[in-house]
mmCIF file of C-alpha atoms in Angstrom:
data_model
loop_
_atom_site.group_PDB
_atom_site.id
_atom_site.type_symbol
_atom_site.label_atom_id
_atom_site.label_comp_id
_atom_site.label_asym_id
_atom_site.label_seq_id
_atom_site.Cartn_x
_atom_site.Cartn_y
_atom_site.Cartn_z
ATOM 1 C CA SER A 1 -2.999 17.833 12.251
ATOM 2 C CA GLN A 2 -0.120 20.175 10.048
ATOM 3 C CA LYS A 3 -3.058 21.739 7.563
ATOM 4 C CA ILE A 4 -2.035 23.067 4.279
ATOM 5 C CA GLU A 5 -3.670 25.494 2.406
ATOM 6 C CA GLN A 6 -2.514 26.150 -1.796
ATOM 7 C CA ASN A 7 -3.707 29.253 -2.628
ATOM 8 C CA SER A 8 -6.075 28.428 -5.574
ATOM 9 C CA GLU A 9 -7.265 25.158 -7.762
ATOM 10 C CA ALA A 10 -6.329 27.302 -10.864
ATOM 11 C CA LEU A 11 -4.057 29.683 -12.125
ATOM 12 C CA ASN A 12 -4.122 30.921 -15.861
ATOM 13 C CA ILE A 13 -1.644 34.107 -16.979
ATOM 14 C CA GLN A 14 -0.038 35.725 -20.205
ATOM 15 C CA GLU A 15 3.139 34.248 -21.289
ATOM 16 C CA GLY A 16 5.745 36.328 -20.238
ATOM 17 C CA LYS A 17 4.514 37.114 -16.651
ATOM 18 C CA THR A 18 5.382 36.383 -13.057
ATOM 19 C CA ALA A 19 3.536 33.681 -11.826
ATOM 20 C CA THR A 20 3.518 32.845 -7.555
ATOM 21 C CA LEU A 21 1.839 30.498 -6.253
ATOM 22 C CA THR A 22 0.917 30.873 -2.931
ATOM 23 C CA CYS A 23 1.359 27.502 -0.077
ATOM 24 C CA ASN A 24 -0.040 28.636 4.039
ATOM 25 C CA TYR A 25 0.709 25.740 6.512
ATOM 26 C CA THR A 26 -1.265 25.887 9.972
ATOM 27 C CA ASN A 27 0.471 24.548 13.201
ATOM 28 C CA TYR A 28 3.973 23.624 13.522
ATOM 29 C CA SER A 29 6.877 25.039 11.075
ATOM 30 C CA PRO A 30 8.943 21.855 9.115
ATOM 31 C CA ALA A 31 12.048 22.037 9.078
ATOM 32 C CA TYR A 32 11.959 21.732 5.461
ATOM 33 C CA LEU A 33 9.907 23.115 2.422
ATOM 34 C CA GLN A 34 9.592 20.684 -0.957
ATOM 35 C CA TRP A 35 7.543 22.224 -4.790
ATOM 36 C CA TYR A 36 6.997 19.588 -7.017
ATOM 37 C CA ARG A 37 5.580 19.922 -10.409
ATOM 38 C CA GLN A 38 2.975 16.997 -11.830
ATOM 39 C CA ASP A 39 2.034 17.188 -15.211
ATOM 40 C CA PRO A 40 -1.311 15.346 -16.316
ATOM 41 C CA GLY A 41 -0.705 11.195 -16.228
ATOM 42 C CA ARG A 42 2.720 11.510 -14.381
ATOM 43 C CA GLY A 43 3.511 11.510 -10.883
ATOM 44 C CA PRO A 44 5.440 14.402 -9.350
ATOM 45 C CA VAL A 45 8.783 16.008 -9.709
ATOM 46 C CA PHE A 46 11.142 17.222 -7.115
ATOM 47 C CA LEU A 47 11.871 21.191 -8.115
ATOM 48 C CA LEU A 48 13.045 22.917 -5.164
ATOM 49 C CA LEU A 49 13.539 22.543 -1.307
ATOM 50 C CA ILE A 50 14.247 25.345 0.977
ATOM 51 C CA ARG A 51 14.963 24.966 5.013
ATOM 52 C CA GLU A 52 13.345 26.988 7.754
ATOM 53 C CA ASN A 53 16.351 29.565 7.885
ATOM 54 C CA GLU A 54 16.536 30.195 4.303
ATOM 55 C CA LYS A 55 14.340 33.204 3.192
ATOM 56 C CA GLU A 56 15.026 32.683 -0.032
ATOM 57 C CA LYS A 57 16.124 30.028 -2.945
ATOM 58 C CA ARG A 58 16.239 30.055 -6.548
ATOM 59 C CA LYS A 59 16.476 27.740 -9.542
ATOM 60 C CA GLU A 60 17.036 29.381 -13.147
ATOM 61 C CA ARG A 61 13.044 31.043 -13.462
ATOM 62 C CA LEU A 62 12.744 29.366 -10.229
ATOM 63 C CA LYS A 63 12.529 31.037 -7.020
ATOM 64 C CA VAL A 64 10.532 29.582 -3.462
ATOM 65 C CA THR A 65 10.473 31.769 -0.131
ATOM 66 C CA PHE A 66 9.559 30.464 3.199
ATOM 67 C CA ASP A 67 8.377 32.659 5.722
ATOM 68 C CA THR A 68 8.179 30.731 9.062
ATOM 69 C CA THR A 69 6.241 33.729 10.789
ATOM 70 C CA LEU A 70 3.460 33.962 8.271
ATOM 71 C CA LYS A 71 3.442 30.225 7.721
ATOM 72 C CA GLN A 72 3.887 30.929 4.086
ATOM 73 C CA SER A 73 6.124 30.048 1.434
ATOM 74 C CA LEU A 74 5.805 31.499 -2.453
ATOM 75 C CA PHE A 75 6.638 29.472 -5.531
ATOM 76 C CA HIS A 76 7.459 32.151 -8.516
ATOM 77 C CA ILE A 77 8.104 31.518 -11.998
ATOM 78 C CA THR A 78 9.545 34.360 -14.077
ATOM 79 C CA ALA A 79 8.901 34.911 -17.679
ATOM 80 C CA SER A 80 6.439 32.202 -18.035
ATOM 81 C CA GLN A 81 6.245 29.977 -20.938
ATOM 82 C CA PRO A 82 3.701 27.482 -21.775
ATOM 83 C CA ALA A 83 5.844 24.831 -21.053
ATOM 84 C CA ASP A 84 5.515 25.614 -17.551
ATOM 85 C CA SER A 85 1.915 24.874 -17.015
ATOM 86 C CA ALA A 86 1.102 22.248 -14.585
ATOM 87 C CA THR A 87 0.435 21.088 -11.398
ATOM 88 C CA TYR A 88 2.264 22.567 -8.545
ATOM 89 C CA LEU A 89 2.222 20.920 -5.482
ATOM 90 C CA CYS A 90 3.681 22.143 -1.708
ATOM 91 C CA ALA A 91 4.394 19.651 0.171
ATOM 92 C CA LEU A 92 5.942 20.260 4.457
ATOM 93 C CA ASP A 93 8.602 17.974 4.688
ATOM 94 C CA MET A 94 7.804 16.751 8.776
ATOM 95 C CA GLY A 95 11.231 15.027 9.049
ATOM 96 C CA ALA A 96 12.132 11.093 8.770
ATOM 97 C CA SER A 97 11.188 10.704 5.612
ATOM 98 C CA LYS A 98 7.337 11.727 5.501
ATOM 99 C CA ILE A 99 6.128 14.702 4.206
ATOM 100 C CA ILE A 100 2.912 16.367 2.972
ATOM 101 C CA PHE A 101 1.592 17.390 0.306
ATOM 102 C CA GLY A 102 -1.149 19.882 -0.713
ATOM 103 C CA SER A 103 -3.644 19.554 -2.688
ATOM 104 C CA GLY A 104 -1.857 21.950 -5.617
ATOM 105 C CA THR A 105 -2.154 24.831 -7.341
ATOM 106 C CA ARG A 106 -2.655 23.926 -11.372
ATOM 107 C CA LEU A 107 -1.335 26.939 -13.577
ATOM 108 C CA SER A 108 -1.833 27.869 -17.077
ATOM 109 C CA ILE A 109 0.191 29.983 -19.465
ATOM 110 C CA ARG A 110 -1.762 30.905 -22.123
ATOM 111 C CA PRO A 111 0.448 32.307 -25.531
ATOM 112 C CA GLU B 1 19.131 5.399 -14.930
ATOM 113 C CA ALA B 2 15.868 4.297 -15.055
ATOM 114 C CA GLY B 3 13.080 6.162 -12.296
ATOM 115 C CA VAL B 4 10.521 4.442 -10.295
ATOM 116 C CA VAL B 5 8.768 1.732 -12.292
ATOM 117 C CA GLN B 6 5.062 1.108 -11.811
ATOM 118 C CA SER B 7 2.627 -1.079 -13.718
ATOM 119 C CA PRO B 8 -0.075 -1.677 -14.799
ATOM 120 C CA ARG B 9 0.070 1.816 -15.967
ATOM 121 C CA TYR B 10 -4.134 1.439 -15.791
ATOM 122 C CA LYS B 11 -5.986 -1.319 -14.059
ATOM 123 C CA ILE B 12 -10.317 -1.459 -14.428
ATOM 124 C CA ILE B 13 -11.750 -3.823 -12.329
ATOM 125 C CA GLU B 14 -15.521 -5.069 -11.316
ATOM 126 C CA LYS B 15 -15.762 -3.795 -7.408
ATOM 127 C CA LYS B 16 -15.100 -6.701 -5.149
ATOM 128 C CA GLN B 17 -12.642 -7.933 -7.017
ATOM 129 C CA PRO B 18 -9.119 -7.810 -5.709
ATOM 130 C CA VAL B 19 -6.612 -5.916 -7.500
ATOM 131 C CA ALA B 20 -2.497 -5.326 -7.184
ATOM 132 C CA PHE B 21 0.195 -3.080 -8.153
ATOM 133 C CA TRP B 22 3.502 -3.343 -8.451
ATOM 134 C CA CYS B 23 7.115 -0.990 -7.607
ATOM 135 C CA ASN B 24 10.372 -1.048 -9.007
ATOM 136 C CA PRO B 25 11.903 1.726 -7.250
ATOM 137 C CA ILE B 26 15.955 3.565 -8.157
ATOM 138 C CA SER B 27 18.168 1.042 -7.630
ATOM 139 C CA GLY B 28 19.929 2.260 -4.202
ATOM 140 C CA HIS B 29 16.934 3.699 -2.489
ATOM 141 C CA ASN B 30 16.071 1.847 0.832
ATOM 142 C CA THR B 31 12.772 3.604 1.845
ATOM 143 C CA LEU B 32 10.204 3.503 -0.164
ATOM 144 C CA TYR B 33 6.303 4.514 -0.474
ATOM 145 C CA TRP B 34 3.458 4.087 -1.754
ATOM 146 C CA TYR B 35 0.465 7.272 -1.959
ATOM 147 C CA LEU B 36 -2.402 7.520 -3.470
ATOM 148 C CA GLN B 37 -4.198 10.208 -5.366
ATOM 149 C CA ASN B 38 -8.001 11.455 -5.690
ATOM 150 C CA LEU B 39 -8.632 14.004 -8.901
ATOM 151 C CA GLY B 40 -7.600 17.414 -7.330
ATOM 152 C CA GLN B 41 -6.316 16.712 -4.920
ATOM 153 C CA GLY B 42 -2.477 16.185 -3.501
ATOM 154 C CA PRO B 43 -0.534 12.519 -3.052
ATOM 155 C CA GLU B 44 -1.825 11.222 0.364
ATOM 156 C CA LEU B 45 0.588 8.301 2.099
ATOM 157 C CA LEU B 46 -0.250 4.983 2.619
ATOM 158 C CA ILE B 47 2.845 3.088 3.580
ATOM 159 C CA ARG B 48 6.874 3.718 3.719
ATOM 160 C CA TYR B 49 9.571 1.349 4.071
ATOM 161 C CA GLU B 50 12.374 1.344 4.787
ATOM 162 C CA ASN B 51 14.458 -1.117 3.440
ATOM 163 C CA GLU B 52 12.083 -4.516 4.241
ATOM 164 C CA GLU B 53 10.431 -2.597 6.980
ATOM 165 C CA ALA B 54 6.742 -1.363 6.743
ATOM 166 C CA VAL B 55 8.085 2.077 9.117
ATOM 167 C CA ASP B 56 4.461 4.030 9.228
ATOM 168 C CA ASP B 57 1.211 2.240 7.734
ATOM 169 C CA SER B 58 -1.058 4.546 10.103
ATOM 170 C CA GLN B 59 -2.956 5.606 7.034
ATOM 171 C CA LEU B 60 -3.246 2.019 5.736
ATOM 172 C CA PRO B 61 -6.772 0.586 5.529
ATOM 173 C CA LYS B 62 -5.465 -2.444 6.811
ATOM 174 C CA ASP B 63 -9.110 -4.356 6.226
ATOM 175 C CA ARG B 64 -8.837 -4.337 2.466
ATOM 176 C CA PHE B 65 -5.441 -3.200 1.796
ATOM 177 C CA SER B 66 -1.995 -4.910 2.251
ATOM 178 C CA ALA B 67 1.322 -4.317 0.896
ATOM 179 C CA GLU B 68 4.981 -6.137 0.668
ATOM 180 C CA ARG B 69 8.077 -5.376 0.189
ATOM 181 C CA LEU B 70 10.280 -8.677 0.066
ATOM 182 C CA LYS B 71 14.239 -8.521 -0.151
ATOM 183 C CA GLY B 72 13.632 -4.955 0.340
ATOM 184 C CA VAL B 73 13.471 -3.784 -2.972
ATOM 185 C CA ASP B 74 10.159 -4.368 -4.986
ATOM 186 C CA SER B 75 7.057 -3.589 -3.351
ATOM 187 C CA THR B 76 3.206 -4.723 -4.109
ATOM 188 C CA LEU B 77 0.398 -3.490 -3.408
ATOM 189 C CA LYS B 78 -3.128 -5.255 -3.524
ATOM 190 C CA ILE B 79 -6.264 -3.855 -2.184
ATOM 191 C CA GLN B 80 -8.951 -6.795 -1.942
ATOM 192 C CA PRO B 81 -12.138 -6.641 -2.205
ATOM 193 C CA ALA B 82 -11.906 -3.674 -4.145
ATOM 194 C CA GLU B 83 -14.723 -0.693 -3.566
ATOM 195 C CA LEU B 84 -16.060 2.115 -5.884
ATOM 196 C CA GLY B 85 -14.126 4.377 -3.650
ATOM 197 C CA ASP B 86 -11.245 3.362 -4.063
ATOM 198 C CA SER B 87 -10.807 4.625 -7.742
ATOM 199 C CA ALA B 88 -7.773 6.872 -7.716
ATOM 200 C CA VAL B 89 -4.345 6.912 -8.655
ATOM 201 C CA TYR B 90 -1.783 5.221 -6.525
ATOM 202 C CA LEU B 91 1.860 6.237 -6.773
ATOM 203 C CA CYS B 92 5.142 5.008 -6.115
ATOM 204 C CA ALA B 93 7.822 6.919 -4.663
ATOM 205 C CA SER B 94 11.465 6.303 -3.393
ATOM 206 C CA SER B 95 13.890 8.160 -1.976
ATOM 207 C CA LEU B 96 17.527 7.479 -0.196
ATOM 208 C CA SER B 97 17.402 6.581 3.481
ATOM 209 C CA GLY B 98 17.131 10.409 5.634
ATOM 210 C CA GLU B 99 16.966 12.141 2.474
ATOM 211 C CA ASN B 100 14.443 14.204 1.924
ATOM 212 C CA ILE B 101 13.807 14.203 -1.905
ATOM 213 C CA GLN B 102 11.175 10.944 -3.477
ATOM 214 C CA TYR B 103 10.949 10.124 -7.058
ATOM 215 C CA PHE B 104 7.760 9.307 -8.044
ATOM 216 C CA GLY B 105 6.439 6.456 -10.733
ATOM 217 C CA ALA B 106 4.177 7.239 -13.508
ATOM 218 C CA GLY B 107 0.974 6.179 -11.325
ATOM 219 C CA THR B 108 -1.302 3.273 -11.558
ATOM 220 C CA ARG B 109 -4.721 4.672 -12.596
ATOM 221 C CA LEU B 110 -7.312 2.524 -10.924
ATOM 222 C CA SER B 111 -10.960 2.910 -11.549
ATOM 223 C CA VAL B 112 -13.635 0.322 -9.948
ATOM 224 C CA LEU B 113 -16.652 -0.255 -11.838
#
């Protein structure tokens, strides 16, 4: 079955630095890969979607890459701010409206 | 526009008691999902509806869990009887049919004592 690994349970970085989160998966590559943000006591919120034929996608301070050879996606937040502190979930889009979530990385940005 | 609405936000029950969760999806969203999320884990799909039809319920423990989506709008997820291991957050999400992006409610946090 498809497995997803997100690099670490928690990541702590200094404000202003770039946060880089990793998502690795096994078996076959999905057509799409999504990233969601989840704050405590809230449901996940969609951030970005990247297709298998796209190398990179950007949205404001966010950047996602998708390497189907390495079976890996990287999620970057540049010029990080304390308000970026949250759990970030990688999700493999398996098609037919089905997605599989990773366990998430809890990001903390210290002032 | 209102997002996905879930109620209650919190529920505490004794084991072996029944419990029900309610979800109102975003207007016009034909696809509705129920997920279970344990602490420190990502959401895990329990059931997916296309309109009123359950098209994927392979991960739903059918001995104690049931769900319905009458009229293809609101949905209810029920557990009867609840067990200690059912303590988790139950999330509802919705999307447009064929769309990849899912919109989540705030969830119901269930504690079984």
